[in-house]
Coordinates of C-alpha atoms and ligand atoms in Angstrom, one line a residue:
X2 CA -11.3 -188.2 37.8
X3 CA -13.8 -186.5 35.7
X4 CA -13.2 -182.4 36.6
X5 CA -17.1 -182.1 37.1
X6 CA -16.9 -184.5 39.9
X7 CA -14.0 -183.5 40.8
X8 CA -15.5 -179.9 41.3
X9 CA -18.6 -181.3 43.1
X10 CA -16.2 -183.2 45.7
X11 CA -15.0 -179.8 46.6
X12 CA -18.7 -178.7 47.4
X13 CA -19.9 -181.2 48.2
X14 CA -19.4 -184.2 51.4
X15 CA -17.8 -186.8 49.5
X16 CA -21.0 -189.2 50.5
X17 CA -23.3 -186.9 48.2
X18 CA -21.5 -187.4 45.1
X19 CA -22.0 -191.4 43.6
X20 CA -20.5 -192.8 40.8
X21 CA -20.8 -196.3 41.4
X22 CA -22.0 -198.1 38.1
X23 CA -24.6 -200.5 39.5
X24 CA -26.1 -197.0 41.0
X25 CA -25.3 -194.9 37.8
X26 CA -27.5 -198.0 35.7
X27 CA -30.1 -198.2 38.7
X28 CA -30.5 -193.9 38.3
X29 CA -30.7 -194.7 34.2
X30 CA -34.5 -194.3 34.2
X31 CA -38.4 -193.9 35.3
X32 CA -40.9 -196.7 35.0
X33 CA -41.6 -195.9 31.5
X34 CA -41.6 -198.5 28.2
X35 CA -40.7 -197.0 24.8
X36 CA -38.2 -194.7 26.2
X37 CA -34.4 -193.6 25.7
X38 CA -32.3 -193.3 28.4
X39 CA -29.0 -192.5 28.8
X40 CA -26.1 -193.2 31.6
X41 CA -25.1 -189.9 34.0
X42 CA -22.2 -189.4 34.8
X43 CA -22.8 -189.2 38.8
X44 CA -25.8 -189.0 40.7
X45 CA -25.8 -186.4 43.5
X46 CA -27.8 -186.7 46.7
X47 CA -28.0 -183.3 48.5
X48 CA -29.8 -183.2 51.9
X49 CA -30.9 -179.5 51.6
X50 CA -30.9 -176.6 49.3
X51 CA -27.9 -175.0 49.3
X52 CA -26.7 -178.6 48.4
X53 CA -28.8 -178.5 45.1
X54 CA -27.9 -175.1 44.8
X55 CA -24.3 -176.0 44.5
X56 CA -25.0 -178.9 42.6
X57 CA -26.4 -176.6 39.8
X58 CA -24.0 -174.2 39.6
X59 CA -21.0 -176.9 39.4
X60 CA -22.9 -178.0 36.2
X61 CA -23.8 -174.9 34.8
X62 CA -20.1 -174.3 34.9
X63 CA -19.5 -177.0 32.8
X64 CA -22.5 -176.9 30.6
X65 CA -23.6 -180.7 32.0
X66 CA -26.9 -181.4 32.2
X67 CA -28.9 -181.6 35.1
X68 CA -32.0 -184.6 35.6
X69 CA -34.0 -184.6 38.5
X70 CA -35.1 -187.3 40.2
X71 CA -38.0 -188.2 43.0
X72 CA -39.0 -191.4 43.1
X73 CA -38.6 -192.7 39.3
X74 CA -41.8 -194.0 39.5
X75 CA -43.1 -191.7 36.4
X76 CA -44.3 -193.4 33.5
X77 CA -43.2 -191.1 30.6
X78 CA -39.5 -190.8 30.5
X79 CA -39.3 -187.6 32.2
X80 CA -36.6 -188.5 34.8
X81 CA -34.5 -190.4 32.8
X82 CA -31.3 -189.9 32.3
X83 CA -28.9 -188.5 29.5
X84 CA -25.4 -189.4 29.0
X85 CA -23.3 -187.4 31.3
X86 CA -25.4 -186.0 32.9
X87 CA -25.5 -185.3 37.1
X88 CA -28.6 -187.2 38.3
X89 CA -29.9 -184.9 41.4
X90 CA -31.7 -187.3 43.4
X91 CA -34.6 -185.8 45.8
X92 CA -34.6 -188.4 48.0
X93 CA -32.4 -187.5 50.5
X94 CA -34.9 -183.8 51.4
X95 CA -37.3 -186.1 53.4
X96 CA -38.8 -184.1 56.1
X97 CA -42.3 -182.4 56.5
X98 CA -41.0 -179.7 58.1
X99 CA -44.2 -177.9 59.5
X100 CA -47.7 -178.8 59.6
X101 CA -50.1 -175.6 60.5
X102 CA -53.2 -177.0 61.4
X103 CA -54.7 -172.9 62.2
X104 CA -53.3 -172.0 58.6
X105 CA -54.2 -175.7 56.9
X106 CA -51.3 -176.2 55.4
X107 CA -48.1 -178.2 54.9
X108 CA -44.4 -177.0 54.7
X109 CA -42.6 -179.9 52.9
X110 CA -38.9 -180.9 51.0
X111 CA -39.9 -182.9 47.6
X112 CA -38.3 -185.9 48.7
X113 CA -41.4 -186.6 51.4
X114 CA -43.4 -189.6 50.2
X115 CA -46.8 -188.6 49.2
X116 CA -48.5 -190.9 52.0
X117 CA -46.1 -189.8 54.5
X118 CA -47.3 -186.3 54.2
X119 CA -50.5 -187.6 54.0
X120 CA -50.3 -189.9 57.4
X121 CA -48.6 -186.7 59.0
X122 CA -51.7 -184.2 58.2
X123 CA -53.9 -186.7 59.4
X124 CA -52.4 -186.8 62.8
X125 CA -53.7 -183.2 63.1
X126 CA -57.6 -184.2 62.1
X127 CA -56.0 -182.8 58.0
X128 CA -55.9 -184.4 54.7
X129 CA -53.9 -183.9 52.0
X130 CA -56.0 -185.2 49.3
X131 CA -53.9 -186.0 45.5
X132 CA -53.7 -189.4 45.8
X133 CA -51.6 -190.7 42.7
X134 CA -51.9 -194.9 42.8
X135 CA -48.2 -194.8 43.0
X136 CA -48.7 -192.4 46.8
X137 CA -46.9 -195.3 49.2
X138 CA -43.4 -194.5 46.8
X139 CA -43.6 -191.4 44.9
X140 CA -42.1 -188.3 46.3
X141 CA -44.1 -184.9 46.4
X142 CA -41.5 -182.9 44.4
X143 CA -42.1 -185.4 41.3
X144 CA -46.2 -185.2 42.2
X145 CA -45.7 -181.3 41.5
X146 CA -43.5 -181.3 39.0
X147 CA -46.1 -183.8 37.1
X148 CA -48.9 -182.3 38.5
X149 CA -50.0 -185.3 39.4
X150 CA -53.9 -186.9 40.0
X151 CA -55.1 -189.6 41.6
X152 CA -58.6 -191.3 42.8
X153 CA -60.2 -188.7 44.9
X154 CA -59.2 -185.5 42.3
X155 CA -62.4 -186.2 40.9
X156 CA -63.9 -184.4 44.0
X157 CA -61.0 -182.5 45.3
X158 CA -59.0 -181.7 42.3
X159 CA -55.5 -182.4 41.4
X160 CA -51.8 -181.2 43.1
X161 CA -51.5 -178.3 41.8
X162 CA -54.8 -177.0 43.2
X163 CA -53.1 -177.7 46.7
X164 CA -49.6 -175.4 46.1
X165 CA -49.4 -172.9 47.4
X166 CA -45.7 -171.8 47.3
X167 CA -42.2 -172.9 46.5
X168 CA -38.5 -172.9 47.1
X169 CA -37.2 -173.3 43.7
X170 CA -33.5 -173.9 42.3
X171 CA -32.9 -172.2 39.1
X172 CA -30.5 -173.0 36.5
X173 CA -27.7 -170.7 37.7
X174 CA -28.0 -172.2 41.1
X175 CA -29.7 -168.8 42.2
X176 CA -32.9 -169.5 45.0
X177 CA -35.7 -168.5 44.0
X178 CA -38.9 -168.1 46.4
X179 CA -42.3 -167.8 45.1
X180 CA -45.8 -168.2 45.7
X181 CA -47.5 -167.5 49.5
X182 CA -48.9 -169.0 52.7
X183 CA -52.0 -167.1 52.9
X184 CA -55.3 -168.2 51.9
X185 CA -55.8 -165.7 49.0
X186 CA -52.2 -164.0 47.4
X187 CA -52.2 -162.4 43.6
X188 CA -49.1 -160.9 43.7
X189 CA -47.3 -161.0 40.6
X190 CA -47.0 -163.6 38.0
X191 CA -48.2 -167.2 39.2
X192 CA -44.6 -168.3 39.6
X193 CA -45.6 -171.2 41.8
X194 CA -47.7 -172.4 38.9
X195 CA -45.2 -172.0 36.6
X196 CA -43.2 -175.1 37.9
X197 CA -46.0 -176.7 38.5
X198 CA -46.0 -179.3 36.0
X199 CA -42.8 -178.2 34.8
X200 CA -41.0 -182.0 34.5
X201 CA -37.9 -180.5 36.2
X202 CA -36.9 -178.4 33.2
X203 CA -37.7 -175.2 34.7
X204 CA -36.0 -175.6 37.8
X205 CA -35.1 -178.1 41.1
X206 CA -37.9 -177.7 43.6
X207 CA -36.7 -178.0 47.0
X208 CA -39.4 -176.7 49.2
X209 CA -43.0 -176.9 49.0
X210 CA -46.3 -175.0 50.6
X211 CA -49.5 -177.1 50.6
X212 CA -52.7 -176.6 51.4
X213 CA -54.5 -179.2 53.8
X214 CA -58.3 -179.7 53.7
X215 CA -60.3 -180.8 56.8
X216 CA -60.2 -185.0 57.1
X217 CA -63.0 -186.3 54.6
X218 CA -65.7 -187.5 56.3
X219 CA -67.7 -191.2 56.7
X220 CA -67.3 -192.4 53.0
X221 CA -70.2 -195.0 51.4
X222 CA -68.7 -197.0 48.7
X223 CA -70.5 -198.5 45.2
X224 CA -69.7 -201.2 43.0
X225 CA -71.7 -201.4 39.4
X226 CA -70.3 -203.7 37.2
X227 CA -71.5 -203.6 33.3
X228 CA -71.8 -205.9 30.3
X229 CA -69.4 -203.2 28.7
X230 CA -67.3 -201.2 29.0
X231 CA -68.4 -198.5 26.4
X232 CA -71.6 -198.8 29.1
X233 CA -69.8 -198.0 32.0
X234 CA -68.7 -195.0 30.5
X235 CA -71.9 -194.5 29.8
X236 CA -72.6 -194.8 33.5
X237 CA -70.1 -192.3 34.1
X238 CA -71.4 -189.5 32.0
X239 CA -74.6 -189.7 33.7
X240 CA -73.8 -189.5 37.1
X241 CA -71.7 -186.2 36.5
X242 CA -74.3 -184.9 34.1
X243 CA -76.9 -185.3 37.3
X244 CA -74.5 -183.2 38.9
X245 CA -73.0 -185.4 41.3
X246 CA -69.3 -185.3 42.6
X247 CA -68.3 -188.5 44.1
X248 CA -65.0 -188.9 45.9
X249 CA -63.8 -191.3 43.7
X250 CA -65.2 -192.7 40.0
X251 CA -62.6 -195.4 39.0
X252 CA -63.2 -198.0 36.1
X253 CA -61.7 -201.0 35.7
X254 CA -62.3 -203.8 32.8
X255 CA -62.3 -207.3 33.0
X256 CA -58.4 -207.8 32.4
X257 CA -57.8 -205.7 35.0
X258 CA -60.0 -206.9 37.5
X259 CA -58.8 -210.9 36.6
X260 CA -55.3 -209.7 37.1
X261 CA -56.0 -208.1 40.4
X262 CA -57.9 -211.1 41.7
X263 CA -55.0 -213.2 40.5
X264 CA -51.9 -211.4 42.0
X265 CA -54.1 -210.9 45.5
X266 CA -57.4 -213.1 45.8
X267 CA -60.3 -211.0 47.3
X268 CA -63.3 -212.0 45.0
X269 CA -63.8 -209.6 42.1
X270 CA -66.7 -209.9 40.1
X271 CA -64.9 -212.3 37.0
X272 CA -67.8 -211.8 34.4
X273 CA -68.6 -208.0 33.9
X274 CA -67.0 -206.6 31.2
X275 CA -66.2 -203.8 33.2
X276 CA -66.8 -202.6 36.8
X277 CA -67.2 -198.9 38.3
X278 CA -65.8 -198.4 41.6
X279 CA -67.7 -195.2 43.2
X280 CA -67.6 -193.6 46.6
X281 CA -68.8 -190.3 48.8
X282 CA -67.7 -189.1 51.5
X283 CA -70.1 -186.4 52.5
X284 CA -71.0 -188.0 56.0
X285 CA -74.6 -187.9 57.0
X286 CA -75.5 -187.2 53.2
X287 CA -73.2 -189.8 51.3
X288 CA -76.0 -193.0 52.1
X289 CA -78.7 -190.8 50.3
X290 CA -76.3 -189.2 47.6
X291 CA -74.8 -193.2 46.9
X292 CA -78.0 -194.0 46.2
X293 CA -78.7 -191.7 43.9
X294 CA -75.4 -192.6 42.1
X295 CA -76.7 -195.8 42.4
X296 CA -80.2 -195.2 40.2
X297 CA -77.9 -193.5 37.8
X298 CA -75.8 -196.2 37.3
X299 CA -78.9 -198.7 37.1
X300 CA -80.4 -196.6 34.2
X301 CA -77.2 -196.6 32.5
X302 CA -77.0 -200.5 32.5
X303 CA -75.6 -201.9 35.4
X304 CA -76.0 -205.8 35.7
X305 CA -75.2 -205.7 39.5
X306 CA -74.9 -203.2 41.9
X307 CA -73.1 -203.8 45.2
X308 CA -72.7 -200.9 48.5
X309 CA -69.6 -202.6 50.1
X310 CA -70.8 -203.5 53.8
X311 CA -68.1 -201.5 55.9
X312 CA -65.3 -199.5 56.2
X313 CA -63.2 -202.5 55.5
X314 CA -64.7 -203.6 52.6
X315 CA -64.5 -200.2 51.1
X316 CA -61.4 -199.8 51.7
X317 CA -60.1 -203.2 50.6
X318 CA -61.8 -202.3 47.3
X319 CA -59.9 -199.2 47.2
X320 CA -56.6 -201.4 47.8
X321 CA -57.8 -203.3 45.3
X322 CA -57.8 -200.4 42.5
X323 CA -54.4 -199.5 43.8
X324 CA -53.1 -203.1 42.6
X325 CA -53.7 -202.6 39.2
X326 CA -50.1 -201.4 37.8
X327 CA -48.3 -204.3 39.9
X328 CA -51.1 -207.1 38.8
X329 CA -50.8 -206.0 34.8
X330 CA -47.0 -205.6 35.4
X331 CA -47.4 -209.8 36.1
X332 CA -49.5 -210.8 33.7
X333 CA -47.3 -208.7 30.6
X334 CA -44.8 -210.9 32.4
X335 CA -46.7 -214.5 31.8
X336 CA -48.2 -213.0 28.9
X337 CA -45.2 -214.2 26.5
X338 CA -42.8 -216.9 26.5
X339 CA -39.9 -214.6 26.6
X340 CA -40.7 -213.4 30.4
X341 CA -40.1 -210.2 28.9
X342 CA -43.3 -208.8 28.9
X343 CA -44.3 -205.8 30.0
X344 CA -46.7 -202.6 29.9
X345 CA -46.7 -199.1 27.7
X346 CA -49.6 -196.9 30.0
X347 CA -51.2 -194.2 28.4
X348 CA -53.1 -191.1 30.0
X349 CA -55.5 -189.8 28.0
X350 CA -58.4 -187.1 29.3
X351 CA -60.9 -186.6 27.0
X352 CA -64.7 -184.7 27.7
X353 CA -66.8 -187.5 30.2
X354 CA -69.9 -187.3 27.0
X355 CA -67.3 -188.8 24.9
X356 CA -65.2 -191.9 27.1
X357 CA -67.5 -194.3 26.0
X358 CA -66.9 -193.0 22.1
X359 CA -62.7 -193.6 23.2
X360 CA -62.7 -196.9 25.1
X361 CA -64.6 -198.2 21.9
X362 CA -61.8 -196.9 19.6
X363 CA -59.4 -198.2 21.7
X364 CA -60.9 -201.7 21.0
X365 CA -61.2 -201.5 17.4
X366 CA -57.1 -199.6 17.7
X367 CA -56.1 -203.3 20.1
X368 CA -58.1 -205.2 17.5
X369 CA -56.3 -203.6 14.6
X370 CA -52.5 -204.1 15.7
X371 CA -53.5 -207.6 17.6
X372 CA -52.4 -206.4 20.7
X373 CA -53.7 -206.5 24.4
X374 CA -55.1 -203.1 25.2
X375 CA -56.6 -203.0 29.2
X376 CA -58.3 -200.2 30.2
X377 CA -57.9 -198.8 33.8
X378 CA -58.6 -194.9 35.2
X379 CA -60.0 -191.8 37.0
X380 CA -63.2 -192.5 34.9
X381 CA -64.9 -189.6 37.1
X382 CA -62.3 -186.8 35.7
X383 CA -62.5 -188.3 31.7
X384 CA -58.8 -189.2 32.5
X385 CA -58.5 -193.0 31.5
X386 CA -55.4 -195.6 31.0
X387 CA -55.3 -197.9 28.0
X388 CA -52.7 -199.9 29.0
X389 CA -50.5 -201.7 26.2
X390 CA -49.2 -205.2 27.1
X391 CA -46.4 -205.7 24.9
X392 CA -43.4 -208.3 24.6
X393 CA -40.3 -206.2 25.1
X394 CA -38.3 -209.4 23.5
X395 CA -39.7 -209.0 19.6
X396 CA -39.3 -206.0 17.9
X397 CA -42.3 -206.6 16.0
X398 CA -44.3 -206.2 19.5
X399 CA -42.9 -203.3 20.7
X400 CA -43.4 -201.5 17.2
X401 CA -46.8 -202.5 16.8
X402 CA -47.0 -201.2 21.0
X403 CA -45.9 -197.6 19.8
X404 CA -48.0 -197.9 16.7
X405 CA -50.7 -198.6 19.2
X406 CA -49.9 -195.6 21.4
X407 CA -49.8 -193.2 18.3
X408 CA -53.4 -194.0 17.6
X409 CA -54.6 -193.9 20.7
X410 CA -53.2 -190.6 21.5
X411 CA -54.7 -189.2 17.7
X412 CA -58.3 -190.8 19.0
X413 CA -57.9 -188.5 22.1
X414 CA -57.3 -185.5 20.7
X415 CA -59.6 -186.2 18.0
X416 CA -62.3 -186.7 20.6
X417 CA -61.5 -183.3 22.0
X418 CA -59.3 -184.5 24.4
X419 CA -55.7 -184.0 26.0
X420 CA -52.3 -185.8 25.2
X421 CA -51.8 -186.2 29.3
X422 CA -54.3 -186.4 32.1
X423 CA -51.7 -186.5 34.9
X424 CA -48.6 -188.1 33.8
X425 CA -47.0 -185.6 32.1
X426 CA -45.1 -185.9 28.5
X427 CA -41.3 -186.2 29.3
X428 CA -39.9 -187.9 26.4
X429 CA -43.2 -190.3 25.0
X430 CA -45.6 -187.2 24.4
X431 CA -43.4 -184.8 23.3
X432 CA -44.6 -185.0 19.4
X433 CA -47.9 -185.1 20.8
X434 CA -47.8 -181.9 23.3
X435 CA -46.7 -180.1 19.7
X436 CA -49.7 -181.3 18.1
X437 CA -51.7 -180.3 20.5
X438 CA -50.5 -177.0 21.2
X439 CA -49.6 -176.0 18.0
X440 CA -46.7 -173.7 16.9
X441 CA -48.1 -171.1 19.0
X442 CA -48.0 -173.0 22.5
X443 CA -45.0 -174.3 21.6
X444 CA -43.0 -171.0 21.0
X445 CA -44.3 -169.8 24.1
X446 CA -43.0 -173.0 25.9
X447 CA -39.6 -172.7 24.1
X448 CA -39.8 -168.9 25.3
X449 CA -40.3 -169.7 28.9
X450 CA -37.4 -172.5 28.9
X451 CA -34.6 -170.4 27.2
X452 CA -35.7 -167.4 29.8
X453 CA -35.1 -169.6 32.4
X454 CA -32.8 -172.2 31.2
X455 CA -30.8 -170.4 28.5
X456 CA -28.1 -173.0 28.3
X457 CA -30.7 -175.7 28.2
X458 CA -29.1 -177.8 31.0
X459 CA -32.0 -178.8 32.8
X460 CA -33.4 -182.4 32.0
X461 CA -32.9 -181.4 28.2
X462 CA -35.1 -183.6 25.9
X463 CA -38.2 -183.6 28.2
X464 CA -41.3 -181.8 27.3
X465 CA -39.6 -179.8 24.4
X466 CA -38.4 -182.6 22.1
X467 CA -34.6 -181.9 21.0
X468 CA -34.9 -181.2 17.5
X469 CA -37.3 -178.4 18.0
X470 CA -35.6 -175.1 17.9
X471 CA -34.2 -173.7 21.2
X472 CA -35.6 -170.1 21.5
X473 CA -32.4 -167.5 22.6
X474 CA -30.3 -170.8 23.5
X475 CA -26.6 -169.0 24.9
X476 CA -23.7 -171.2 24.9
X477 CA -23.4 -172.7 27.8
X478 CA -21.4 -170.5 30.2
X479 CA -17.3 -171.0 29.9
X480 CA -15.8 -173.3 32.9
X481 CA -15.5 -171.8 36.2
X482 CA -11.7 -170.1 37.2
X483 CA -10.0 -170.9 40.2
X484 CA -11.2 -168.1 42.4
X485 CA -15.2 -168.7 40.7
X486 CA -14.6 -171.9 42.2
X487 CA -13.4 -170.7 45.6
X488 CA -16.9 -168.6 45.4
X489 CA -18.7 -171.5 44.8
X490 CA -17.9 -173.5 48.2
X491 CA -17.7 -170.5 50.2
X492 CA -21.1 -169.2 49.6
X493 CA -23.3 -172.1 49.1
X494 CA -22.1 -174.6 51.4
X495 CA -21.6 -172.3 55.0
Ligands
FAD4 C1 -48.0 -198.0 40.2 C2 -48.1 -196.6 39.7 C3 -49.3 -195.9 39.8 C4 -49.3 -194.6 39.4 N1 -50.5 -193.9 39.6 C5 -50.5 -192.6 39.2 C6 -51.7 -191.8 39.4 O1 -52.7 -192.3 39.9 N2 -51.7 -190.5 39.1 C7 -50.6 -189.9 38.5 O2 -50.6 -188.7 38.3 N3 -49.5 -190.6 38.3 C8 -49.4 -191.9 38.7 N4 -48.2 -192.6 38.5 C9 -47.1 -191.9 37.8 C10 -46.0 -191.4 38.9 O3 -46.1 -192.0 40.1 C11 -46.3 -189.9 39.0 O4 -45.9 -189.2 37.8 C12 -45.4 -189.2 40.2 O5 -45.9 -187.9 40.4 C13 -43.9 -189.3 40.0 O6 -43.3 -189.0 41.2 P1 -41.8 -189.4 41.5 O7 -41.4 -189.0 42.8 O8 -41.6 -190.9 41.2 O9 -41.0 -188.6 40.4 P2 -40.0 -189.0 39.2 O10 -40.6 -190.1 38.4 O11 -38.7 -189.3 39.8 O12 -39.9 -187.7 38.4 C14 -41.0 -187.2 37.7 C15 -40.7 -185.9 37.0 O13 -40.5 -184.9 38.0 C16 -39.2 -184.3 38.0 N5 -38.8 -184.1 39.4 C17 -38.8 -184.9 40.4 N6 -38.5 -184.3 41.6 C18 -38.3 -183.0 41.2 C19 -38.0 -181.8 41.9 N7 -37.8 -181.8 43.3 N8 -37.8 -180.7 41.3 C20 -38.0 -180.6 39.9 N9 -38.3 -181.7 39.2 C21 -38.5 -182.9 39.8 C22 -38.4 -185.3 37.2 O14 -37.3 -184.7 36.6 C23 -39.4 -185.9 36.3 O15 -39.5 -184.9 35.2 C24 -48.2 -194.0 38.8 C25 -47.0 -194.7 38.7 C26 -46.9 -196.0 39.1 C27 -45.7 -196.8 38.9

């Protein structure tokens, strides 16, 4: 037996520690296209934190890597695995373990499934408001460890405006608490923020503070639909140059909407180029402020503008927005006659005076390579999805499909945008964080990871591409002696 696993056996309950290969290949990677991933050599499941905490220091005794995982729904790499490495997987710390309805806010372990802590606020009159498409599955450790948005953050911001505080596992296995439970805090450096965003490289969150907001109230939903989809856009700018907030500012364009009506029927407009899916929820005010949104969007070009009748309707056209991953994921399947089709998704966030400019250059950039380009997104926060439908069966397609990405990505941050709205970079933006950031940002970053991770064990390869140089990398530490191991299981695991 491999002395790693070997080591963890003696830590650990002997149903924590999997090596099964149908798991190990299942535990390879996230949802992402374009991707290398590698096979770990075990994937752990601890169920609380001195668990993780001994998890980590096993590894960091034998200089093996460390990838965590939530729910591998993440759509850049960033939880896939490397060879040999120990897959820590989240799953398993599933409670909400305090909801404070004086203080607002929510006590949770990562592996909570974002809807579950959002059913469990709303038993106490609370919402928890980022709202990722992907809420019914992903976890809340991988929502704050991508910083992840959704369809109201165009109103109520995004998940890192909501923690508060964290449990955090660092590289040594040490605990480390930071951040607060009050309303207002400054102490210190922002260490919450720090991992926020952090892709697992920083450290293993195990515990998480969140703030709750008040339940939203009655919410008035619009539909516009345009001629184009460089019009919609236009749309969009308007409304948020009149200085409305909406609750949600969604676009879809006509692929999207034919594929959603043909993996669930519900009657979406077929003809508009593109449609806008708008709502409020400010109660007595949202009928007036709709309407409002709604002359924008007439003077802006809509061909049709629809209020959806009830609360069903609206939220059926909600659930209808949420269907867009799973409906494109089956037409890139019928798209080719391999069966092998299947979607790159970018995240792009560029100014709201400019989308229009981008979703044109993203046509002439699918024109160009002769590929499929969809666009879907948070239209309200500037964050949009060109989504790449590419046949993972010819070599040809999936090169032209990261040809494809490259431009889009350079039309971004030409336009003044950002590499990543709210997926993150793991492995498919890494050469574009550097561009971005420059060699400035980037030193810093690569001072912050050796400070923290100086043997560069945790999720290596994400965020900071390899061949960059490793600011005050150590060796990794020397293997553990006989009595260091002894240490190990008495302390961490009581
Ligand atoms: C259908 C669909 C819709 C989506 N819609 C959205 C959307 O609207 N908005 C959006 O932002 N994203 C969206 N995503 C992307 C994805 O769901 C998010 O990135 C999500 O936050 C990932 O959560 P996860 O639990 O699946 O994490 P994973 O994919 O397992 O991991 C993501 C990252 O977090 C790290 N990580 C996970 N848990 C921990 C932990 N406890 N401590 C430290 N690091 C950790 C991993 O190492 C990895 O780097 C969507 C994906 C799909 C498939």
């Amino acid at each position: 037996m491999d002395a790693t696993v070997e080591e963890l056996l003696a830590v650990l309950p002997a149903d924590r520690v999997l090596t099964d290969p149908d798991l190990l290949a299942v535990h390879r990677r996230d949802e992402a296209d374009l991707c290398a991933a590698g096979t770990p050599l075990a994937v752990v499941r601890p169920r609380d934190t001195a668990e993780v905490a001994a998890t980590v220091r096993v590894a960091a005794a034998h200089g093996v890597p460390v990838v965590p995982q939530g729910a591998r729904t993440g759509l850049t790499g960033a939880a896939n695995a490397v060879d040999g490495a120990l897959v820590v997987s989240l799953t398993g710390l599933d409670r909400v373990l305090e909801i404070d309805p004086a203080e607002r806010i929510a006590v949770v372990q990562p592996g909570v499934v974002n809807a579950d802590l959002s059913r469990a606020a709303a038993e106490h009159g609370l919402a928890y408001p980022p709202d990722p498409g992907s809420w019914e599955s992903s976890t809340i450790g991988g929502n704050v460890s991508t910083d992840a948005g959704g369809m109201c953050c165009v109103r109520y911001g995004v998940t890192g405006e909501y923690v508060l505080g964290l449990e955090v596992v660092l590289a040594d296995g040490e605990i480390l608490r930071c951040g607060r439970r009050t309303v207002k805090g400054v102490a210190g450096y922002d260490l919450t923020r720090l991992f926020v965003g952090a892709e697992g490289t920083l450290g293993i969150i195990t515990e998480i503070t969140v703030r709750l907001r008040p339940a939203a109230d009655e919410i008035r939903t619009l539909v516009a639909l345009y001629p184009t989809v460089a019009a919609a856009c236009g749309a969009v700018a308007a409304v948020t140059a009149a200085g409305h907030v909406p609750s949600m500012l969604e676009l879809l364009d006509r692929t999207h909407l034919g594929a959603i009506e043909a993996y669930r029927p519900m009657g979406l407009p077929g003809t508009a180029a593109a449609m806008l899916l708008i709502a409020t929820d400010t109660g007595d005010r949202a009928g007036a402020e709709l309407a409002a949104i709604a002359d924008c969007c007439r003077a802006a070009g809509a061909s049709e503008l629809y209020v959806a009748e009830d609360a069903e309707q609206a939220q059926a056209l909600t659930a209808a927005r949420r269907l867009a991953h799973p409906a494109m994921e089956r037409l890139a399947t019928q798209a080719f006659p391999s069966g092998r089709g299947g979607l790159v998704v970018d995240d792009v966030a560029v100014p709201r005076t400019r989308i229009a400019e981008f979703v044109t250059g993203v046509e002439e950039i699918s024109a160009r390579h002769g590929l499929l380009v969809a666009v879907v997104g948070h239209a309200g926060d500037g964050n949009l999805h060109p989504v790449i439908v590419v046949d993972r069966a010819d070599p040809s397609s999936m090169d032209r499909g990261r040809r494809v990405f490259d431009d889009i990505m350079r039309l971004g941050l030409a336009l003044g945008g950002t590499c990543t709205g709210e997926h993150g970079v793991g492995m498919l933006k890494r050469d574009w964080l550097a561009r971005e950031l420059g060699p400035v940002g980037m030193r810093v970053h690569q001072v912050l990871k050796a400070a923290l991770d100086p043997s560069g064990i945790l999720n290596p390869g994400k965020v900071i591409a390899p061949e960059w140089p490793q600011a005050g990398r150590r060796r990794p530490p020397p293997r553990l002696r006989a009595s260091k191991k002894t240490d190990v299981a008495r302390t961490v695991i009581p």
